[in-house]
mmCIF file of C-alpha atoms in Angstrom:
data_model
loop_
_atom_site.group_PDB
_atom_site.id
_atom_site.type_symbol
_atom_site.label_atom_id
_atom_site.label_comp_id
_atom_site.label_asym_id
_atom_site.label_seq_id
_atom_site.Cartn_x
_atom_site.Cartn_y
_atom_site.Cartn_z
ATOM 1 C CA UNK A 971 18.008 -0.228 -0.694
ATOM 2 C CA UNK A 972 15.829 1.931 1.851
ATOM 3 C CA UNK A 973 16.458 1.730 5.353
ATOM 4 C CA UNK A 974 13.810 2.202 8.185
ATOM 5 C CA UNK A 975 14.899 3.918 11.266
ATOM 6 C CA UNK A 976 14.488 1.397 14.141
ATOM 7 C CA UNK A 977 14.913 -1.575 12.027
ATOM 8 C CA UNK A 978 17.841 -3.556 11.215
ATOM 9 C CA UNK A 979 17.420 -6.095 8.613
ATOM 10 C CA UNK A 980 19.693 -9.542 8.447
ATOM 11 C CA UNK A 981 22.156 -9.689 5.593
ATOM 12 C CA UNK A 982 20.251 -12.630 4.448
ATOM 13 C CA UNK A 983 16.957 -10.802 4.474
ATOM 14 C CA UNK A 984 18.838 -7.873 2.656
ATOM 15 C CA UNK A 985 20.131 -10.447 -0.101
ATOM 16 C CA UNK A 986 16.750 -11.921 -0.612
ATOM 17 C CA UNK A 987 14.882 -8.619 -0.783
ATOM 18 C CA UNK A 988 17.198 -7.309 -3.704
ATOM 19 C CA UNK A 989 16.699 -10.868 -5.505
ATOM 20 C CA UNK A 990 13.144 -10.556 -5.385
ATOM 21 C CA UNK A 991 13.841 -7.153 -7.219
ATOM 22 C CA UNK A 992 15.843 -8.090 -9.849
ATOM 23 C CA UNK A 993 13.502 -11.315 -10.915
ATOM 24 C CA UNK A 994 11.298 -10.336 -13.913
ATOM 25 C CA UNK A 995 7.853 -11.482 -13.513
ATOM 26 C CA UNK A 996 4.709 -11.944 -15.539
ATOM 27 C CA UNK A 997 0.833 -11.178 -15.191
ATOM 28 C CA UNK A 998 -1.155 -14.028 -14.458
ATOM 29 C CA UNK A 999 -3.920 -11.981 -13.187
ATOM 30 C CA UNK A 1000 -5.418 -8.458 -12.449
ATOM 31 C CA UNK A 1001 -7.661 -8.474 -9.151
ATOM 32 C CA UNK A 1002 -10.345 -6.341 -9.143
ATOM 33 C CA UNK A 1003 -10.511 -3.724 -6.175
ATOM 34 C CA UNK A 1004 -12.434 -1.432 -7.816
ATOM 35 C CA UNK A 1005 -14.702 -1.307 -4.073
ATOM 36 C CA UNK A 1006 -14.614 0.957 -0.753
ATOM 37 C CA UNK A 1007 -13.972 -1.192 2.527
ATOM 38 C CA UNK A 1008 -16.240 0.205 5.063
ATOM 39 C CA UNK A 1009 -14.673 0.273 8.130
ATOM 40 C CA UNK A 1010 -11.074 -0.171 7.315
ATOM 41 C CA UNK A 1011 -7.829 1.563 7.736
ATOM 42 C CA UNK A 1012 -6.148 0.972 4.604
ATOM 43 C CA UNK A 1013 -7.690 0.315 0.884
ATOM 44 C CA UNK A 1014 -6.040 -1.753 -1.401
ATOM 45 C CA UNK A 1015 -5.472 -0.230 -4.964
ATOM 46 C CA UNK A 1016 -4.026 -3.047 -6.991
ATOM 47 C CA UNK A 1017 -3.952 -6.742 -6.770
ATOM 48 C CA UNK A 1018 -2.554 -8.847 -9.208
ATOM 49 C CA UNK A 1019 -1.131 -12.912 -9.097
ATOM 50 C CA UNK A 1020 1.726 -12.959 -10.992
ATOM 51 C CA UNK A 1021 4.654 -15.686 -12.011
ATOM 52 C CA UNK A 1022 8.207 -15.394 -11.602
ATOM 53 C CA UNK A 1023 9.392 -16.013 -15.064
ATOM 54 C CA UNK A 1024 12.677 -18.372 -14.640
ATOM 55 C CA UNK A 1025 11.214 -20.648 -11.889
ATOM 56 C CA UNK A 1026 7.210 -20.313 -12.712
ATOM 57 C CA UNK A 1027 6.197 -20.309 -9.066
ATOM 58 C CA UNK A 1028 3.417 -18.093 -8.341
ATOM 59 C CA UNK A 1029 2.952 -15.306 -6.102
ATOM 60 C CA UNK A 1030 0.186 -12.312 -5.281
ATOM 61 C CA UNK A 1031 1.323 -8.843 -4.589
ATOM 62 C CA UNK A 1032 -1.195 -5.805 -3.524
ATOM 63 C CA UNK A 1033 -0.351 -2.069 -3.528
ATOM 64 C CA UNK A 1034 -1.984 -0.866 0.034
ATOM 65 C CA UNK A 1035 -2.255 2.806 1.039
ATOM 66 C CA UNK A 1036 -2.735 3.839 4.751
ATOM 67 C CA UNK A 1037 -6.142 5.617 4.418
ATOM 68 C CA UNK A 1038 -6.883 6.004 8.642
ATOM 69 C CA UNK A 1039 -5.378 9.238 9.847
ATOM 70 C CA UNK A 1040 -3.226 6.976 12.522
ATOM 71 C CA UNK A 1041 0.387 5.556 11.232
ATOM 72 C CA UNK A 1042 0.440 1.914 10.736
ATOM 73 C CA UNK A 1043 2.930 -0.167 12.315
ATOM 74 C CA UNK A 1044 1.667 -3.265 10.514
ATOM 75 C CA UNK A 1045 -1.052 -4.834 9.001
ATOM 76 C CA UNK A 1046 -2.063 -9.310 9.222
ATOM 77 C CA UNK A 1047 -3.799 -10.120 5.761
ATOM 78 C CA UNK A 1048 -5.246 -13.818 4.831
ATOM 79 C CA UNK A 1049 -5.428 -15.240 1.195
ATOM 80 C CA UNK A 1050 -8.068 -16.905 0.505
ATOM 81 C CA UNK A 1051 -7.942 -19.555 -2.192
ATOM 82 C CA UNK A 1052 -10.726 -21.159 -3.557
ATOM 83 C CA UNK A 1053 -11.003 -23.960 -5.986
ATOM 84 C CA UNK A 1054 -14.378 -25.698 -6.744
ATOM 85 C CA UNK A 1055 -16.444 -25.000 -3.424
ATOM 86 C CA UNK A 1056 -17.596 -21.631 -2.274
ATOM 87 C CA UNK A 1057 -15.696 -22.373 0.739
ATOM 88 C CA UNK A 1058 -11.712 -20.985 0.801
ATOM 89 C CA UNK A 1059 -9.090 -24.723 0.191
ATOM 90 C CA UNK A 1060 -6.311 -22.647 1.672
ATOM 91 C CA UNK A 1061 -5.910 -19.736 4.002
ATOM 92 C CA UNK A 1062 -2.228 -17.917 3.655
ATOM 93 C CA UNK A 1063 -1.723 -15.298 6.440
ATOM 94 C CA UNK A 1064 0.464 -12.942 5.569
ATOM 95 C CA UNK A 1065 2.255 -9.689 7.765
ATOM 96 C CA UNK A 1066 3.621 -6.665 6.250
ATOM 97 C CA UNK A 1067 5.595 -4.931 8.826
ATOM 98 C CA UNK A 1068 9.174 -3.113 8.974
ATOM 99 C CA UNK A 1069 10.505 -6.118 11.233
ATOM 100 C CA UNK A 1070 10.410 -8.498 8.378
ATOM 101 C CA UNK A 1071 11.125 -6.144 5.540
ATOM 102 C CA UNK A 1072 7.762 -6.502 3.932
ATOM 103 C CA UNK A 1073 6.549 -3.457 3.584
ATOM 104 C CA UNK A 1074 8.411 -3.531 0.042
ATOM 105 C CA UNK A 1075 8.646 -0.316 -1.380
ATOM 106 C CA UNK A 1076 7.089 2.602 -0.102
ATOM 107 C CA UNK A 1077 5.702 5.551 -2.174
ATOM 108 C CA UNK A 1078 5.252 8.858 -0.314
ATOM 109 C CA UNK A 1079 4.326 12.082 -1.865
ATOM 110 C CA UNK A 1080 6.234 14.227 0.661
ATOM 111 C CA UNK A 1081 8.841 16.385 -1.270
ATOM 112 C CA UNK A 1082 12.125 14.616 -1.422
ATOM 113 C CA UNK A 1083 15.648 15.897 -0.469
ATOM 114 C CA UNK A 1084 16.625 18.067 -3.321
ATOM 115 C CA UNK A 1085 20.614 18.680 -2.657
ATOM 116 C CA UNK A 1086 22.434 17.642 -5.635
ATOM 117 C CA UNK A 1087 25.014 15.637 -3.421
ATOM 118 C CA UNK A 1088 21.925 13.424 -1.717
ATOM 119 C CA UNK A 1089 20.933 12.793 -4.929
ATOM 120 C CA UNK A 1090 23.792 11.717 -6.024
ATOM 121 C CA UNK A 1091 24.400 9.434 -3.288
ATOM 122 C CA UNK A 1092 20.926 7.826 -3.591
ATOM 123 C CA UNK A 1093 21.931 7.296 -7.093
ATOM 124 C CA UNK A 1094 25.197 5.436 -6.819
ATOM 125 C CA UNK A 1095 23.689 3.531 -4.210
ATOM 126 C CA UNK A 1096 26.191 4.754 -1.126
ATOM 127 C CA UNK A 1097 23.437 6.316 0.305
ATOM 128 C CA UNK A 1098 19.535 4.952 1.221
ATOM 129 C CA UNK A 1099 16.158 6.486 1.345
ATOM 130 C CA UNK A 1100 15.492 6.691 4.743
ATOM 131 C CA UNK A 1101 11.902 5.680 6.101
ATOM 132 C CA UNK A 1102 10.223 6.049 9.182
ATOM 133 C CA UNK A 1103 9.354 2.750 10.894
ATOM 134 C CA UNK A 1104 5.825 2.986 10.666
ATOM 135 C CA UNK A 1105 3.227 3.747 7.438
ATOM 136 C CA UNK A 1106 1.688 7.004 7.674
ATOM 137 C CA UNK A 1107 -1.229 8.267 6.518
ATOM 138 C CA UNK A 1108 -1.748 8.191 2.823
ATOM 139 C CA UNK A 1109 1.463 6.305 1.986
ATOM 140 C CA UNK A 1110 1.101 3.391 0.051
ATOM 141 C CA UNK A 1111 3.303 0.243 0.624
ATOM 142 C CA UNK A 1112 3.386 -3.757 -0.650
ATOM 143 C CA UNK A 1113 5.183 -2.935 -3.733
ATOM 144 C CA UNK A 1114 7.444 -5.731 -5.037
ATOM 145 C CA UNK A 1115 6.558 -8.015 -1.817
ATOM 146 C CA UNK A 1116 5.368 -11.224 -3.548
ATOM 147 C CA UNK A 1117 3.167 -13.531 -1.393
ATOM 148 C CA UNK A 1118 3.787 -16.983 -2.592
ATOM 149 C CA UNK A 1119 0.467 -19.063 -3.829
ATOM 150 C CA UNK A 1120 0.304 -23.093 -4.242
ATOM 151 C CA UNK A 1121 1.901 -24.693 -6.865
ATOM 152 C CA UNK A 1122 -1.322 -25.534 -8.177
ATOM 153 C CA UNK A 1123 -3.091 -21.765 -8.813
ATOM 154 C CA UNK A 1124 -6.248 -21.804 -7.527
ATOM 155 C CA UNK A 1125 -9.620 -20.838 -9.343
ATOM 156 C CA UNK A 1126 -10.317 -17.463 -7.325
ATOM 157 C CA UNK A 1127 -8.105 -15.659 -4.817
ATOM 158 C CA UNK A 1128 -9.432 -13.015 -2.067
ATOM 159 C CA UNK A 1129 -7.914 -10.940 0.077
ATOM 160 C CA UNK A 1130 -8.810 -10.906 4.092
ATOM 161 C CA UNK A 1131 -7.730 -7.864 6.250
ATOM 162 C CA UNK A 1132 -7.534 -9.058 9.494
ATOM 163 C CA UNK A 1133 -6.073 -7.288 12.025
ATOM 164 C CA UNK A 1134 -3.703 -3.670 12.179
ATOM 165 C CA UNK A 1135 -1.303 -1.760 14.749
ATOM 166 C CA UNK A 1136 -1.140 1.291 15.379
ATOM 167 C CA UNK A 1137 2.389 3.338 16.102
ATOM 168 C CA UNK A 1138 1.025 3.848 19.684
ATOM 169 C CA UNK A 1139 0.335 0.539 20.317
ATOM 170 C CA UNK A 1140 -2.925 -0.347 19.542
ATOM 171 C CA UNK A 1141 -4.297 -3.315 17.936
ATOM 172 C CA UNK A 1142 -7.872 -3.329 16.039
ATOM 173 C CA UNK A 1143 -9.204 -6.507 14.456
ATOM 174 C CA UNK A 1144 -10.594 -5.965 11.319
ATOM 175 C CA UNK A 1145 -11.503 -9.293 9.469
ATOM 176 C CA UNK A 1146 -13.039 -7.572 6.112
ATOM 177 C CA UNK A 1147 -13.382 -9.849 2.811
ATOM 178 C CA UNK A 1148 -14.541 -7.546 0.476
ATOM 179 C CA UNK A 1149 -15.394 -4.134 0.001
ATOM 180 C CA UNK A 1150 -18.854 -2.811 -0.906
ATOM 181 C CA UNK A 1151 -20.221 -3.500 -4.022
ATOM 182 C CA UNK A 1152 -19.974 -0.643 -6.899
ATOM 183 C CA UNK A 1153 -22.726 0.162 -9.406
ATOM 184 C CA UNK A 1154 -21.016 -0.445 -12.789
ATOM 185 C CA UNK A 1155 -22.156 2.052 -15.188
ATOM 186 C CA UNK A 1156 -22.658 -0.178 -17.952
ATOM 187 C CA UNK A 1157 -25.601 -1.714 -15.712
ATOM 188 C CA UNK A 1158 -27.322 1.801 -16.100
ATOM 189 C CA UNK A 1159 -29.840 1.960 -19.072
ATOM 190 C CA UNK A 1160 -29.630 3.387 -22.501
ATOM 191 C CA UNK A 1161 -31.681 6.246 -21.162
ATOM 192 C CA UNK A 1162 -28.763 6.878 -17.937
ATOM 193 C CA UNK A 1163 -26.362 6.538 -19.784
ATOM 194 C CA UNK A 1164 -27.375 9.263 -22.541
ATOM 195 C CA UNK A 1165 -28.309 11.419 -19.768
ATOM 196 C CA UNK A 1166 -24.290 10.901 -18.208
ATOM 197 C CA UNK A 1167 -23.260 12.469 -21.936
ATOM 198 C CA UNK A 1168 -25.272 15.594 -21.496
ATOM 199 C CA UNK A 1169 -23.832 16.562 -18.401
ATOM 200 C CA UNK A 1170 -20.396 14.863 -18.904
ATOM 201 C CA UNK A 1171 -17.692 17.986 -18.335
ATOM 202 C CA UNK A 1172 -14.482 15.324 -18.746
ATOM 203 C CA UNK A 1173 -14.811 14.760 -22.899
ATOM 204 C CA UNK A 1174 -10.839 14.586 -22.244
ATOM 205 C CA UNK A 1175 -10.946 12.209 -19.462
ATOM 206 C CA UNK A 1176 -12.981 9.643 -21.248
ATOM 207 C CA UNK A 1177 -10.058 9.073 -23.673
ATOM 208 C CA UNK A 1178 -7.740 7.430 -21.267
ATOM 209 C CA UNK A 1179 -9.746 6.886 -18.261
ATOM 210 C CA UNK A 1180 -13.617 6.428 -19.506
ATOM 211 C CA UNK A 1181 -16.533 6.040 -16.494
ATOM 212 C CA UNK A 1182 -16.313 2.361 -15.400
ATOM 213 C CA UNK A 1183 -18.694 2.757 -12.445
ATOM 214 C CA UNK A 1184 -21.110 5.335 -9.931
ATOM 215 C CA UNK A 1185 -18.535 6.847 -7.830
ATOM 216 C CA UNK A 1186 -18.871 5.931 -3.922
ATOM 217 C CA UNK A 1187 -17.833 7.830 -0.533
ATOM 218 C CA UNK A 1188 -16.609 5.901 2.201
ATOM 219 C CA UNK A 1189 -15.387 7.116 5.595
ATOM 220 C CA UNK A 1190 -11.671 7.670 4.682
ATOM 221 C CA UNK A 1191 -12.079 7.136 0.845
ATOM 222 C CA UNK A 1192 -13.862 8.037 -2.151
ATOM 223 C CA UNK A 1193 -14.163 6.012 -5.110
ATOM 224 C CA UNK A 1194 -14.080 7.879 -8.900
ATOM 225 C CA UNK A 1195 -16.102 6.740 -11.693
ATOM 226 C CA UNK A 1196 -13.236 6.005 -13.230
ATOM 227 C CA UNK A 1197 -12.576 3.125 -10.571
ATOM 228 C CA UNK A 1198 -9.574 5.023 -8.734
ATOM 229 C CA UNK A 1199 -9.303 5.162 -5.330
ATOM 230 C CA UNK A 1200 -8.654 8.842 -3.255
ATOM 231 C CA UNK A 1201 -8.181 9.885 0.376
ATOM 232 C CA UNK A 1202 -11.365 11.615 1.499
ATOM 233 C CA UNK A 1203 -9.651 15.018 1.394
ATOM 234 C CA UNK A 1204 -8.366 14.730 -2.670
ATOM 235 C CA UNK A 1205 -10.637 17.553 -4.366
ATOM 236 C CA UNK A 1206 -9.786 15.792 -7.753
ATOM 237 C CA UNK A 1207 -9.362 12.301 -8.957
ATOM 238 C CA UNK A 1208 -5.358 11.190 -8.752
ATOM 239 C CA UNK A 1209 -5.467 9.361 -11.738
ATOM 240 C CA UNK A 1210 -7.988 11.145 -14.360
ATOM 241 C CA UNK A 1211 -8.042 14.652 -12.566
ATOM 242 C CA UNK A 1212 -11.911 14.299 -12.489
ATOM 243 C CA UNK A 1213 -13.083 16.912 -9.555
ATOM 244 C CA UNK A 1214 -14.658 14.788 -6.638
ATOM 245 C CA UNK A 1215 -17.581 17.371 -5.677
ATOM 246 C CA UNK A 1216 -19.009 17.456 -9.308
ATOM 247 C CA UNK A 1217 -19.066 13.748 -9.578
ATOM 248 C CA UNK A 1218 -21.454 13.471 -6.289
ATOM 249 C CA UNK A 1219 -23.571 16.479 -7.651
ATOM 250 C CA UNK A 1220 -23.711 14.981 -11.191
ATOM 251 C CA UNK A 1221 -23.336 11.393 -11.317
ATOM 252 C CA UNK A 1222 -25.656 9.631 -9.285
ATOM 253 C CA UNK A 1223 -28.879 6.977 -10.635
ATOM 254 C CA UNK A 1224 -31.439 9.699 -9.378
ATOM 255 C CA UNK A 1225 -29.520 12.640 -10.744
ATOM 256 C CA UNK A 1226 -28.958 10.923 -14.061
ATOM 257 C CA UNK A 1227 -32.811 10.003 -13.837
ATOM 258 C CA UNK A 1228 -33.860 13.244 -12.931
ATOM 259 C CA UNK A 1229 -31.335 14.808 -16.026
ATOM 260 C CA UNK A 1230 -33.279 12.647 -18.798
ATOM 261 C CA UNK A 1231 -36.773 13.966 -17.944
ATOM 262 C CA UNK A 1232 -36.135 17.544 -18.466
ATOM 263 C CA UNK A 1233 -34.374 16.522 -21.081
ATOM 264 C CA UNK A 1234 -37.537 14.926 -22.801
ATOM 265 C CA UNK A 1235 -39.091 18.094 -22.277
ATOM 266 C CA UNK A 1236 -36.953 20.209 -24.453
ATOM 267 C CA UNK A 1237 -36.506 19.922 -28.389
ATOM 268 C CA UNK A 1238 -32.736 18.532 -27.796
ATOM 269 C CA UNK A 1239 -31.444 17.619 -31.556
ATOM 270 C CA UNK A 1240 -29.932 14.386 -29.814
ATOM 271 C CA UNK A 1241 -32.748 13.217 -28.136
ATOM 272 C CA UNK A 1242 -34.963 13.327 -31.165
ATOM 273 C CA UNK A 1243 -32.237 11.726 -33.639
ATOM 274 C CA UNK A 1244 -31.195 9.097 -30.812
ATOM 275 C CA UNK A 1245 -35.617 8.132 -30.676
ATOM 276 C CA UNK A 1246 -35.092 7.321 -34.198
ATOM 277 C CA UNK A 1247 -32.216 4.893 -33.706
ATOM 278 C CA UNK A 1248 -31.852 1.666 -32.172
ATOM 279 C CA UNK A 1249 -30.318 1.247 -28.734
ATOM 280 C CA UNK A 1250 -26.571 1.717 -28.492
ATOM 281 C CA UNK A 1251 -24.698 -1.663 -27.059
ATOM 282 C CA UNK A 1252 -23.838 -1.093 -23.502
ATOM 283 C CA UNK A 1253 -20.308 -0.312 -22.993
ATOM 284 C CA UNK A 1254 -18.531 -3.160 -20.829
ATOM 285 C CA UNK A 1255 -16.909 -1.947 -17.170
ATOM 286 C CA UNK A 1256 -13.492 -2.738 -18.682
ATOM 287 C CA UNK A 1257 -12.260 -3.988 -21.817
ATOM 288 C CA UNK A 1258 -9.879 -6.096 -23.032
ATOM 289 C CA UNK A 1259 -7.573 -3.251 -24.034
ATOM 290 C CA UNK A 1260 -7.654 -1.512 -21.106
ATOM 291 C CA UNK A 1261 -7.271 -4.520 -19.352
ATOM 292 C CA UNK A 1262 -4.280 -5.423 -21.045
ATOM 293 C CA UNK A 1263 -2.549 -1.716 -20.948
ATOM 294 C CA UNK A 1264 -2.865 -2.277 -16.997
ATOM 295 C CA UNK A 1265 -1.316 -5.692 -17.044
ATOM 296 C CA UNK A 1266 1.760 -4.811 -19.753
ATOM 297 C CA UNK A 1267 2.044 -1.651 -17.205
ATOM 298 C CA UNK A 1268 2.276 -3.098 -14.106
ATOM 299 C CA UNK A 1269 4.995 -5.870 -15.744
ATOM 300 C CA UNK A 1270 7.121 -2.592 -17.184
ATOM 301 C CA UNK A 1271 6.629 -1.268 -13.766
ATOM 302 C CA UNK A 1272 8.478 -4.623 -12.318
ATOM 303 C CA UNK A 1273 11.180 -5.128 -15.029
ATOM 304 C CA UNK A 1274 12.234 -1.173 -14.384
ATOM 305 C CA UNK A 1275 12.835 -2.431 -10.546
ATOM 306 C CA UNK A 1276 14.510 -5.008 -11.434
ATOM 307 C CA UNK A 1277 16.589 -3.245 -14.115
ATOM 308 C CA UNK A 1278 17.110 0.069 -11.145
ATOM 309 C CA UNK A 1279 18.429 -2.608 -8.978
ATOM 310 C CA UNK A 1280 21.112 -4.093 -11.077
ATOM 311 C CA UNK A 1281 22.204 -0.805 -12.739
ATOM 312 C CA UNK A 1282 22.611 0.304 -8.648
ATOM 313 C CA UNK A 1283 24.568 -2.742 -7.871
ATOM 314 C CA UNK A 1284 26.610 -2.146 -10.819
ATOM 315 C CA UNK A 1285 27.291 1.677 -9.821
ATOM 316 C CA UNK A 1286 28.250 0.534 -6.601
ATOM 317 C CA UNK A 1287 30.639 -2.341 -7.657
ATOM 318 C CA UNK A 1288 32.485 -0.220 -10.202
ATOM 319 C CA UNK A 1289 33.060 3.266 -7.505
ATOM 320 C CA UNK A 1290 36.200 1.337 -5.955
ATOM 321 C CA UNK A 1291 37.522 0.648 -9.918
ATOM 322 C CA UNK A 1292 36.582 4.484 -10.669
ATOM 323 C CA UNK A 1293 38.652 5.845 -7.621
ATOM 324 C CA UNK A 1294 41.607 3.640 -8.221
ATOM 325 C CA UNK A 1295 41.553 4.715 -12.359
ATOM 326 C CA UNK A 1296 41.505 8.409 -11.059
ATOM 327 C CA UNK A 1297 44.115 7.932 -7.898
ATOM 328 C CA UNK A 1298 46.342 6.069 -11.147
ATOM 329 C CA UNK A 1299 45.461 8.569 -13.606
ATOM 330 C CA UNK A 1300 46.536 11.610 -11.434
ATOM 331 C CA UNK A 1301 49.897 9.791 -10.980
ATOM 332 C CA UNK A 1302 50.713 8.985 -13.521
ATOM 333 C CA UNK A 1303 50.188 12.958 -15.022
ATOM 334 C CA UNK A 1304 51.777 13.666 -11.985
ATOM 335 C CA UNK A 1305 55.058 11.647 -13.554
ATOM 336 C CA UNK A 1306 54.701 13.160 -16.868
ATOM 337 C CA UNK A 1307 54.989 16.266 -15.760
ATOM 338 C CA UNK A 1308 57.842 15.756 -13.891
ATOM 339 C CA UNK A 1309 59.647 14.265 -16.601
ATOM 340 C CA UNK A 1310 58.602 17.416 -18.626
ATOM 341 C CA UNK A 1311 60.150 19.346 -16.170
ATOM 342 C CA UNK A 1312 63.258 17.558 -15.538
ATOM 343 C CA UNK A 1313 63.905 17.472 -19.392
ATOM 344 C CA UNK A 1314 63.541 21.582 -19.318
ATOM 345 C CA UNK A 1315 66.196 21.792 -16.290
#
């Protein structure tokens, strides 16, 4: 398991986190997140509600990433659960923070040791990734920490940021709901949309990660069409590759609009054929495929954890059985051979 320098986790705590691992869980939910929070130090990427598959109880997990250029020594959340009234039923707070073990597993693209001997450590489970205590910027954290929900799941769930700390100390109050609200691009007319084909550069891109909304630009994140989230300084989109720059030049209502008029100007094969037809139906923000490729995902992503952890424990458990095979083994040549030789005298 990782260990964070600083922090010294109970046994208990230990035992629990590793159970929580090796539990296999399945999707209830995907929360959508596809919005910037103005004003806020960290973004949250995923959100899902999920249900532990021997017991049934529910939980929510998030992926955060630290998008402020301070580290974050922890971050106070709320759930809010809702179930026939507007107004939230049930508030769960909720603290990720080193102390408690809850920042779950962290994902950092700093380059890794790469001594054959560390890895092989990390591997066998004698050695752990070693963290500092607080998140920096960019990381992303929450991972496998499971928030647990009512017996009862509730009709709508929504996640409060309340409050962060700093690593110097600091504390800044945040209380933000939800994020600000995207432009899906299947709002945009027939006309928009056409024009968003004409310029479109990504053909490739739309296979596996088609435009789902107008991209936004927040303080420390942009948003791609493609409903990803990016620090500020990513030049290209970290999940369809799409180049940040071109997508504020290109894809914007008033650029689009601006795009379709000269295009009504010029004898474009397209645009004459495309006058003759009936309007295409709008495409939806997300289907049900893509939906469900993100869901059956993120469970494959848990049930490899799970399976990681045992296969670790199991490495770990057999080492002393190893050694004692070898230490036996190399004896018992050692005997042979000095029977061999005795014989020969």
């Amino acid at each position: 398991m990782e260990r964070t320098v600083g922090v010294s986790l109970s046994s208990k705590r230990k035992k629990e986190i590793k159970e929580d691992r090796q539990k296999i869980y399945r999707v209830i939910e995907r929360l959508d997140f596809s919005r910037i929070y103005e004003s806020s130090p960290v973004e949250v990427l995923e959100g899902y509600t999920v249900s532990e598959a021997e017991t049934h109880k529910c939980f929510a997990t998030f992926r955060i990433q630290n998008t402020k250029e301070k580290d974050i020594l922890s971050l106070k959340v709320r759930l809010l659960c809702y179930d026939n009234a507007n107004i939230p039923s049930l508030r769960i707070p909720f603290e990720y923070c080193a102390e408690d073990g809850t920042f779950g597993i962290r994902e950092y693209k700093e380059a890794k040791s790469e001594k054959p001997f560390d890895k092989l450590l990390l591997h066998f489970g004698l050695k752990s990734e070693v963290f500092p205590k607080a998140i920096r910027h960019g990381e992303i954290f929450g991972s496998t920490v499971f928030i647990p929900l009512p017996g009862n799941y509730c009709r709508k769930l929504e996640l409060e940021i309340m409050s962060v700390v700093y690593s110097d100390g600091t504390e800044e109050e945040i209380r933000i709901v939800s994020g600000k609200k995207y432009k899906p691009f299947a709002q945009l007319n027939d006309d928009l949309r056409f024009a968003y084909g004409k310029v479109n550069i990504y053909l490739k891109a739309e296979e596996e990660h088609p435009i789902r909304i107008i991209p936004q630009q927040g303080e420390n994140v942009w948003l791609c069409c493609c409903g990803e989230k990016n620090l500020k300084n990513a030049k290209n989109c970290v999940s369809c590759g799409r180049e940040r720059d071109w997508q504020f030049a290109n894809i914007t209502e008033n650029l689009l609009h601006e795009k379709y008029e000269k295009i009504k100007t010029t004898d474009d094969p397209e645009f004459i054929h495309r006058n003759k037809l009936k309007a295409t139906p709008r495409l939806v923000i997300e289907n049900d495929e893509e939906k469900q490729k993100k869901i059956e995902a993120f469970e494959k992503a848990l049930e490899n954890v799970a399976k990681q952890e045992e296969e670790r424990l199991h490495r770990k458990r057999m080492i002393v059985p190893k050694i004692i095979f070898c230490v036996a083994l190399f004896y018992l040549l050692a005997f042979l051979l000095q029977l061999l030789l005795d014989s020969r005298g």
